[in-house]
Coordinates of C-alpha atoms in Angstrom, one line a residue:
M1 CA -10.7 -58.8 6.9
T2 CA -6.9 -58.7 7.1
I3 CA -5.4 -55.3 7.1
T4 CA -1.8 -54.8 6.1
R5 CA 0.7 -53.0 8.3
R6 CA 1.7 -50.8 5.4
G7 CA -1.8 -49.5 5.2
L8 CA -2.2 -48.7 8.8
T9 CA 1.0 -47.7 10.6
L10 CA 0.9 -44.0 10.0
G11 CA 4.0 -43.3 12.0
G12 CA 7.3 -41.5 11.8
A13 CA 8.5 -43.2 8.7
G14 CA 6.9 -40.5 6.7
L15 CA 3.5 -39.5 5.2
A16 CA 3.6 -42.0 2.4
A17 CA 1.7 -44.5 4.6
A18 CA -1.2 -42.1 4.7
S19 CA -1.6 -42.1 1.0
G20 CA -1.0 -45.9 1.0
I21 CA -4.5 -46.5 2.3
G22 CA -6.1 -43.7 0.3
L23 CA -7.0 -41.5 3.2
A24 CA -6.9 -38.4 1.1
A25 CA -9.8 -38.5 -1.3
P26 CA -10.7 -35.0 -2.4
A27 CA -13.6 -36.2 -4.7
L28 CA -15.4 -37.4 -1.6
A29 CA -14.5 -34.4 0.6
Q30 CA -17.0 -33.0 3.0
S31 CA -16.8 -29.7 4.7
E32 CA -17.4 -31.1 8.2
P33 CA -14.3 -32.2 10.1
I34 CA -14.1 -35.6 11.7
R35 CA -14.4 -34.7 15.4
I36 CA -12.6 -37.1 17.8
G37 CA -13.2 -36.7 21.5
W38 CA -10.0 -37.2 23.5
L39 CA -11.0 -37.8 27.1
A40 CA -7.9 -37.8 29.2
A41 CA -6.5 -37.2 32.7
L42 CA -3.8 -34.8 31.4
T43 CA -3.1 -33.4 34.8
G44 CA -3.4 -34.7 38.4
P45 CA -1.8 -37.7 40.2
S46 CA -2.8 -40.2 37.5
S47 CA -1.7 -38.2 34.5
A48 CA 1.4 -40.2 33.4
P49 CA -0.4 -42.5 30.9
A50 CA -2.4 -39.7 29.3
I51 CA 0.6 -37.5 28.8
G52 CA 2.2 -40.4 26.8
F53 CA -1.0 -41.2 24.9
D54 CA -1.4 -37.5 24.0
R55 CA 2.0 -37.4 22.3
G56 CA 0.9 -40.2 20.0
V57 CA -2.5 -38.8 19.5
K58 CA -1.2 -35.4 18.3
H59 CA 1.4 -37.0 16.1
A60 CA -1.2 -39.2 14.4
V61 CA -3.6 -36.4 13.8
E62 CA -0.9 -34.1 12.4
T63 CA 0.3 -36.9 10.1
L64 CA -3.2 -37.7 8.8
N65 CA -4.1 -34.0 8.3
G66 CA -0.8 -33.3 6.6
A67 CA -1.6 -36.1 4.1
G68 CA -5.0 -34.6 3.3
G69 CA -7.2 -36.0 6.0
V70 CA -9.6 -38.9 5.7
R71 CA -11.8 -38.8 2.6
G72 CA -10.7 -35.2 2.2
R73 CA -11.9 -34.3 5.7
Q74 CA -9.6 -33.0 8.4
L75 CA -9.5 -34.5 11.9
E76 CA -10.4 -32.3 14.8
L77 CA -9.5 -33.2 18.3
V78 CA -11.9 -32.2 21.1
V79 CA -9.8 -32.5 24.2
R80 CA -11.1 -32.5 27.7
D81 CA -8.8 -32.9 30.8
T82 CA -10.6 -34.9 33.4
Q83 CA -7.8 -34.6 36.0
G84 CA -8.5 -38.2 36.9
D85 CA -11.8 -37.3 38.5
P86 CA -14.8 -39.6 37.4
T87 CA -17.2 -36.7 38.0
K88 CA -15.3 -34.4 35.6
A89 CA -15.1 -37.3 33.1
V90 CA -18.8 -37.7 33.2
N91 CA -19.4 -34.0 32.6
A92 CA -16.8 -34.0 29.8
A93 CA -18.3 -37.0 28.1
Q94 CA -21.8 -35.5 28.2
E95 CA -20.6 -32.2 26.8
M96 CA -18.6 -34.0 24.0
I97 CA -21.7 -35.9 23.0
S98 CA -24.4 -33.2 23.3
R99 CA -22.6 -30.0 22.4
A100 CA -19.3 -30.8 20.6
R101 CA -21.1 -33.7 18.8
V102 CA -18.1 -35.8 18.4
H103 CA -18.1 -38.7 16.0
A104 CA -16.0 -41.1 18.2
I105 CA -14.3 -40.9 21.6
W106 CA -10.8 -42.1 22.5
G107 CA -10.5 -42.6 26.3
P108 CA -10.8 -42.2 29.2
T109 CA -7.3 -43.3 30.1
N110 CA -7.9 -44.9 33.5
S111 CA -10.5 -47.4 34.5
G112 CA -11.9 -45.4 37.4
E113 CA -13.2 -42.8 35.0
S114 CA -14.2 -45.3 32.4
L115 CA -16.4 -47.2 34.8
A116 CA -18.3 -43.9 35.2
V117 CA -18.6 -42.8 31.6
T118 CA -19.0 -46.1 29.7
P119 CA -22.7 -46.4 30.3
I120 CA -23.2 -42.8 29.3
M121 CA -21.5 -43.3 26.0
A122 CA -23.4 -46.5 25.4
R123 CA -26.8 -44.9 25.5
P124 CA -26.3 -42.9 22.3
R125 CA -23.9 -45.6 21.0
I126 CA -21.0 -43.3 20.4
P127 CA -18.1 -45.3 19.1
N128 CA -15.6 -45.6 21.9
I129 CA -12.2 -47.0 22.1
H130 CA -10.1 -47.1 25.2
P131 CA -7.0 -48.5 26.9
C132 CA -8.5 -49.4 30.3
F133 CA -8.0 -52.7 32.0
V134 CA -11.0 -53.5 34.2
D135 CA -12.8 -56.5 32.8
T136 CA -16.4 -55.3 33.2
L137 CA -15.8 -52.2 30.9
I138 CA -16.1 -54.5 27.9
D139 CA -19.5 -56.1 27.4
P140 CA -20.7 -56.3 23.7
V141 CA -24.3 -56.7 24.9
R142 CA -24.5 -53.9 27.4
F143 CA -21.9 -51.7 25.7
P144 CA -21.9 -52.6 22.0
N145 CA -20.1 -49.3 21.1
A146 CA -17.1 -49.9 23.5
F147 CA -13.9 -51.5 22.3
R148 CA -10.7 -52.2 24.3
M149 CA -7.2 -51.9 22.7
A150 CA -5.3 -52.8 25.8
P151 CA -5.2 -56.0 27.8
S152 CA -8.0 -56.8 30.3
N153 CA -7.3 -57.2 34.0
S154 CA -7.7 -61.0 33.6
Q155 CA -5.0 -61.0 31.0
I156 CA -2.7 -58.8 33.0
D157 CA -3.3 -60.7 36.3
D158 CA -2.5 -64.0 34.6
A159 CA 0.8 -62.6 33.1
V160 CA 2.0 -61.1 36.4
S161 CA 1.0 -63.9 38.7
A162 CA 2.6 -66.4 36.3
Y163 CA 5.8 -64.5 36.4
G164 CA 5.8 -64.2 40.2
V165 CA 4.9 -67.8 40.8
D166 CA 6.2 -69.8 37.9
I167 CA 9.4 -67.9 37.0
L168 CA 10.4 -66.1 40.2
K169 CA 9.3 -69.2 42.2
L170 CA 7.7 -67.2 45.0
K171 CA 4.7 -68.2 47.1
R172 CA 3.8 -65.3 49.4
F173 CA 2.6 -62.0 47.9
A174 CA 1.4 -58.6 49.0
V175 CA -1.1 -57.0 46.6
I176 CA -1.7 -53.3 46.8
G177 CA -3.3 -50.5 44.7
D178 CA -4.4 -46.9 45.0
T179 CA -7.8 -45.9 46.2
T180 CA -9.3 -45.3 42.7
G181 CA -11.9 -47.6 41.3
Y182 CA -9.2 -49.2 39.2
G183 CA -6.9 -49.8 42.2
T184 CA -9.6 -51.3 44.4
T185 CA -10.9 -53.6 41.6
T186 CA -7.5 -54.7 40.5
V187 CA -6.3 -55.6 44.0
N188 CA -9.2 -58.1 44.2
S189 CA -8.7 -59.6 40.7
S190 CA -4.9 -59.8 41.1
S191 CA -5.2 -61.5 44.5
A192 CA -7.6 -64.1 42.9
S193 CA -5.1 -64.8 40.2
F194 CA -2.3 -65.5 42.7
L195 CA -4.6 -67.8 44.6
R196 CA -5.5 -69.7 41.5
R197 CA -1.8 -70.6 41.2
D198 CA -1.8 -71.9 44.7
A199 CA 0.2 -68.9 46.0
E200 CA -0.7 -67.1 49.3
V201 CA -1.8 -63.5 49.4
V202 CA -0.5 -62.5 52.9
Y203 CA -1.5 -58.8 52.6
R204 CA -3.8 -56.8 50.4
G205 CA -4.9 -53.2 50.6
T206 CA -5.2 -49.8 49.0
I207 CA -3.2 -46.6 49.6
D208 CA -4.1 -43.1 48.8
A209 CA -1.9 -41.8 46.0
T210 CA -1.0 -38.7 48.0
Q211 CA -0.1 -40.4 51.2
P212 CA 3.4 -39.1 52.1
D213 CA 4.7 -41.8 54.5
L214 CA 4.3 -45.4 53.4
T215 CA 6.5 -46.9 56.2
P216 CA 3.6 -48.3 58.3
D217 CA 2.1 -50.0 55.2
M218 CA 5.4 -51.5 54.1
L219 CA 6.1 -52.8 57.6
R220 CA 2.8 -54.6 57.7
M221 CA 3.6 -56.2 54.4
R222 CA 7.0 -57.3 55.6
N223 CA 5.8 -58.5 58.9
A224 CA 3.2 -60.6 57.0
G225 CA 6.0 -62.4 55.3
A226 CA 5.5 -61.1 51.7
Q227 CA 8.2 -62.3 49.3
S228 CA 7.1 -59.8 46.6
I229 CA 4.7 -56.9 46.2
A230 CA 2.3 -56.7 43.3
I231 CA 1.5 -53.0 42.7
W232 CA -1.5 -51.6 40.8
T233 CA -1.5 -47.8 40.3
V234 CA -0.7 -45.4 37.6
S235 CA 0.6 -42.7 40.0
P236 CA 4.4 -42.1 39.7
G237 CA 4.4 -40.4 43.0
L238 CA 3.0 -43.4 44.9
I239 CA 5.2 -45.8 43.0
S240 CA 8.4 -43.9 43.7
R241 CA 7.5 -43.6 47.4
I242 CA 7.0 -47.4 47.6
M243 CA 10.4 -47.9 46.0
N244 CA 12.1 -45.4 48.3
T245 CA 10.5 -46.9 51.4
R246 CA 11.5 -50.4 50.3
A247 CA 15.1 -49.2 50.1
N248 CA 14.9 -47.3 53.4
L249 CA 13.7 -50.5 55.1
G250 CA 16.5 -52.6 53.5
W251 CA 13.8 -54.9 52.3
D252 CA 15.0 -56.5 49.1
V253 CA 11.8 -57.9 47.6
P254 CA 10.9 -57.7 44.0
L255 CA 8.1 -55.4 42.8
I256 CA 5.9 -56.7 40.0
G257 CA 2.8 -55.3 38.3
H258 CA 1.6 -52.2 36.5
P259 CA 3.5 -50.8 33.5
A260 CA 3.5 -47.4 35.1
M261 CA 6.3 -48.6 37.4
G262 CA 8.5 -48.2 34.4
S263 CA 7.5 -44.6 33.6
G264 CA 10.3 -42.1 33.1
E265 CA 8.6 -40.0 35.8
V266 CA 9.3 -42.7 38.3
G267 CA 13.0 -42.5 37.5
Q268 CA 12.9 -38.8 38.2
L269 CA 11.2 -39.2 41.5
I270 CA 13.1 -42.0 43.2
A271 CA 15.8 -41.1 45.7
K272 CA 18.5 -43.2 44.1
P273 CA 18.7 -45.1 40.8
E274 CA 19.3 -48.4 42.6
N275 CA 15.8 -48.1 44.2
W276 CA 14.4 -48.9 40.8
Q277 CA 16.1 -52.3 40.7
K278 CA 14.2 -55.6 41.1
T279 CA 11.1 -54.1 39.6
Y280 CA 9.3 -56.1 36.8
I281 CA 6.4 -54.7 34.9
L282 CA 3.8 -55.9 32.5
G283 CA 5.2 -55.2 29.0
F284 CA 4.3 -55.7 25.4
K285 CA 6.0 -57.7 22.7
N286 CA 6.0 -54.8 20.1
C287 CA 7.5 -52.4 22.7
S288 CA 10.3 -54.7 24.0
Y289 CA 13.9 -55.0 22.9
G290 CA 14.9 -58.4 21.5
A291 CA 18.2 -60.1 22.0
D292 CA 19.6 -57.9 19.2
G293 CA 18.7 -54.7 21.2
K294 CA 16.1 -53.8 18.5
L295 CA 12.4 -53.4 18.4
P296 CA 10.2 -55.1 15.8
A297 CA 11.0 -53.5 12.4
H298 CA 7.8 -51.4 12.0
V299 CA 8.1 -50.1 15.5
Q300 CA 11.8 -49.4 15.2
A301 CA 11.0 -47.4 12.0
F302 CA 8.4 -45.4 13.9
V303 CA 10.9 -44.7 16.8
D304 CA 13.6 -43.7 14.4
G305 CA 11.2 -41.5 12.4
V306 CA 9.9 -39.5 15.4
R307 CA 13.3 -39.0 17.0
G308 CA 13.7 -35.4 18.0
R309 CA 10.0 -34.8 17.5
I310 CA 8.4 -37.0 20.2
N311 CA 10.1 -37.3 23.6
L312 CA 10.2 -41.0 24.5
E313 CA 12.7 -40.7 27.4
D314 CA 10.2 -39.7 30.1
T315 CA 7.2 -41.9 29.1
T316 CA 6.6 -45.4 27.8
L317 CA 6.6 -46.3 24.1
W318 CA 3.4 -48.3 24.4
W319 CA 1.5 -45.2 25.6
V320 CA 2.6 -43.2 22.6
A321 CA 2.1 -46.1 20.2
A322 CA -1.4 -46.8 21.5
G323 CA -2.3 -43.1 21.0
V324 CA -1.1 -43.4 17.4
D325 CA -3.0 -46.6 16.9
A326 CA -6.2 -45.2 18.4
I327 CA -6.4 -42.3 16.0
N328 CA -5.5 -44.6 13.0
I329 CA -8.2 -47.1 14.0
I330 CA -10.8 -44.4 14.1
A331 CA -9.5 -43.0 10.8
K332 CA -9.6 -46.4 9.1
A333 CA -13.1 -46.9 10.3
V334 CA -14.2 -43.6 8.7
Q335 CA -12.3 -44.4 5.5
E336 CA -13.7 -47.9 5.1
S337 CA -17.3 -47.3 6.2
G338 CA -17.6 -44.2 4.0
G339 CA -18.3 -41.6 6.7
T340 CA -18.9 -40.9 10.3
D341 CA -22.1 -42.8 10.9
P342 CA -21.7 -44.3 14.4
A343 CA -23.3 -47.7 13.5
A344 CA -21.0 -47.9 10.4
I345 CA -17.9 -47.2 12.5
I346 CA -18.9 -49.8 15.1
G347 CA -19.7 -52.3 12.3
F348 CA -16.2 -51.8 10.8
W349 CA -14.5 -52.4 14.2
N350 CA -16.5 -55.6 14.6
S351 CA -15.0 -56.8 11.3
V352 CA -11.3 -56.1 12.1
R353 CA -8.9 -59.0 12.1
S354 CA -5.2 -58.9 12.9
Y355 CA -4.9 -55.1 12.7
P356 CA -1.2 -54.5 12.7
G357 CA -0.7 -51.6 15.1
L358 CA 2.4 -50.1 16.6
Y359 CA 1.5 -51.1 20.1
A360 CA 0.0 -54.5 19.3
S361 CA -2.2 -56.4 16.8
Y362 CA -5.9 -56.2 17.3
T363 CA -8.8 -58.4 16.5
W364 CA -12.5 -57.6 17.3
S365 CA -15.8 -59.3 16.5
V366 CA -19.4 -58.8 17.4
E367 CA -19.0 -61.2 20.3
N368 CA -15.5 -60.0 21.5
H369 CA -14.5 -56.4 22.0
N370 CA -11.2 -57.3 23.7
G371 CA -8.8 -56.7 21.0
L372 CA -5.3 -57.5 22.3
P373 CA -4.1 -61.2 22.1
Q374 CA -2.5 -62.8 25.2
G375 CA 0.6 -63.6 23.2
D376 CA 1.4 -59.9 22.9
L377 CA 2.0 -59.6 26.7
V378 CA 5.5 -60.1 28.2
M379 CA 7.3 -59.0 31.4
S380 CA 10.0 -56.3 31.4
E381 CA 12.7 -54.7 33.6
A382 CA 11.3 -51.4 34.8
N383 CA 14.6 -49.7 35.0
S384 CA 15.8 -50.6 31.5
L385 CA 13.9 -47.8 29.8
R386 CA 15.4 -46.6 26.6
Q387 CA 13.4 -44.6 24.1
G388 CA 10.3 -45.7 26.0
A389 CA 10.9 -49.4 25.6
Y390 CA 12.3 -52.1 27.9
R391 CA 14.3 -55.3 28.0
L392 CA 12.6 -58.5 28.8
A393 CA 12.6 -59.4 32.5
P394 CA 15.0 -62.1 33.8
G395 CA 13.8 -65.6 33.1
Y396 CA 11.2 -64.4 30.6
T397 CA 11.7 -65.3 26.9

């Protein structure tokens, strides 16, 4: 099926979009709310993405409920803060399923937690949608209930290594991450991607996100002859310390990698604004400024509509937009499938083609639960943040 943007972008342009897909249907109203589990690291060192996602999630729920809900039923968020701890995520997921009896789960927001909870959600086949990158989190046979609405590590690795090798014309890279499951896994996959492009990985390693002094690590990278550092962590504290240490060493190498390097929190933590220069992050076409300085029309309408209501200056637009999309995708599944039966929600997601979200377009099938097309990935200047969006990186068109 092809779903129109008018029917699904329930953003800041007003509540008319909600009625446009017939979400309010009092004749079919049921007394039970639609319970959506929101499994997120809202506090802790890896909280930056979830804080952004949360703003979009709350906006979408408020917009839908204000328009009458879905089939006359209100949406109810069941929120659990995992603090970035996989054990807490497991406990929260089990509680959501067995006690809160949620109808679908959005999250977790980082791959380390998702690696722990994905098998748990698969057993009762709770519809799950998440923005986590690790490739193995999506397997339609083992996890037929789990759908990804962000790029996979393979997609990201290809985009970042292509930029470093083919556009920056560099050959020697350091690849580092934090000590979470995500960081460890991504260091390996990113290194492999550089090697496939005949580049040399002269240093690879993981660093604890709370480590205060990064000078020894950075010196080892420099002494190994790294011409660029690929960074894989969502921790603004670790990212800013890398940038500050790079400046202190007078080592003018580009940083490339995770979108979190463009977070507004990083800008608040760096010692000097110039420490943010020569940093290029994975970006997304819908959340990038074109040559005219504008976003795509439907995304620009959302940004204009939420101005003054959602703070986009200290987060990234794609986190907020993905939060909106996640709630809308769940709502649309309930609307089109006729209710909250898990198998029916999953069946609807398996039939989605070219879903026109704010963050990206999505296509899923029974065989493929990776929803984001490679063409939606771009590279951006990390320090060009304006209303949560970025300029395209040099040499990237």
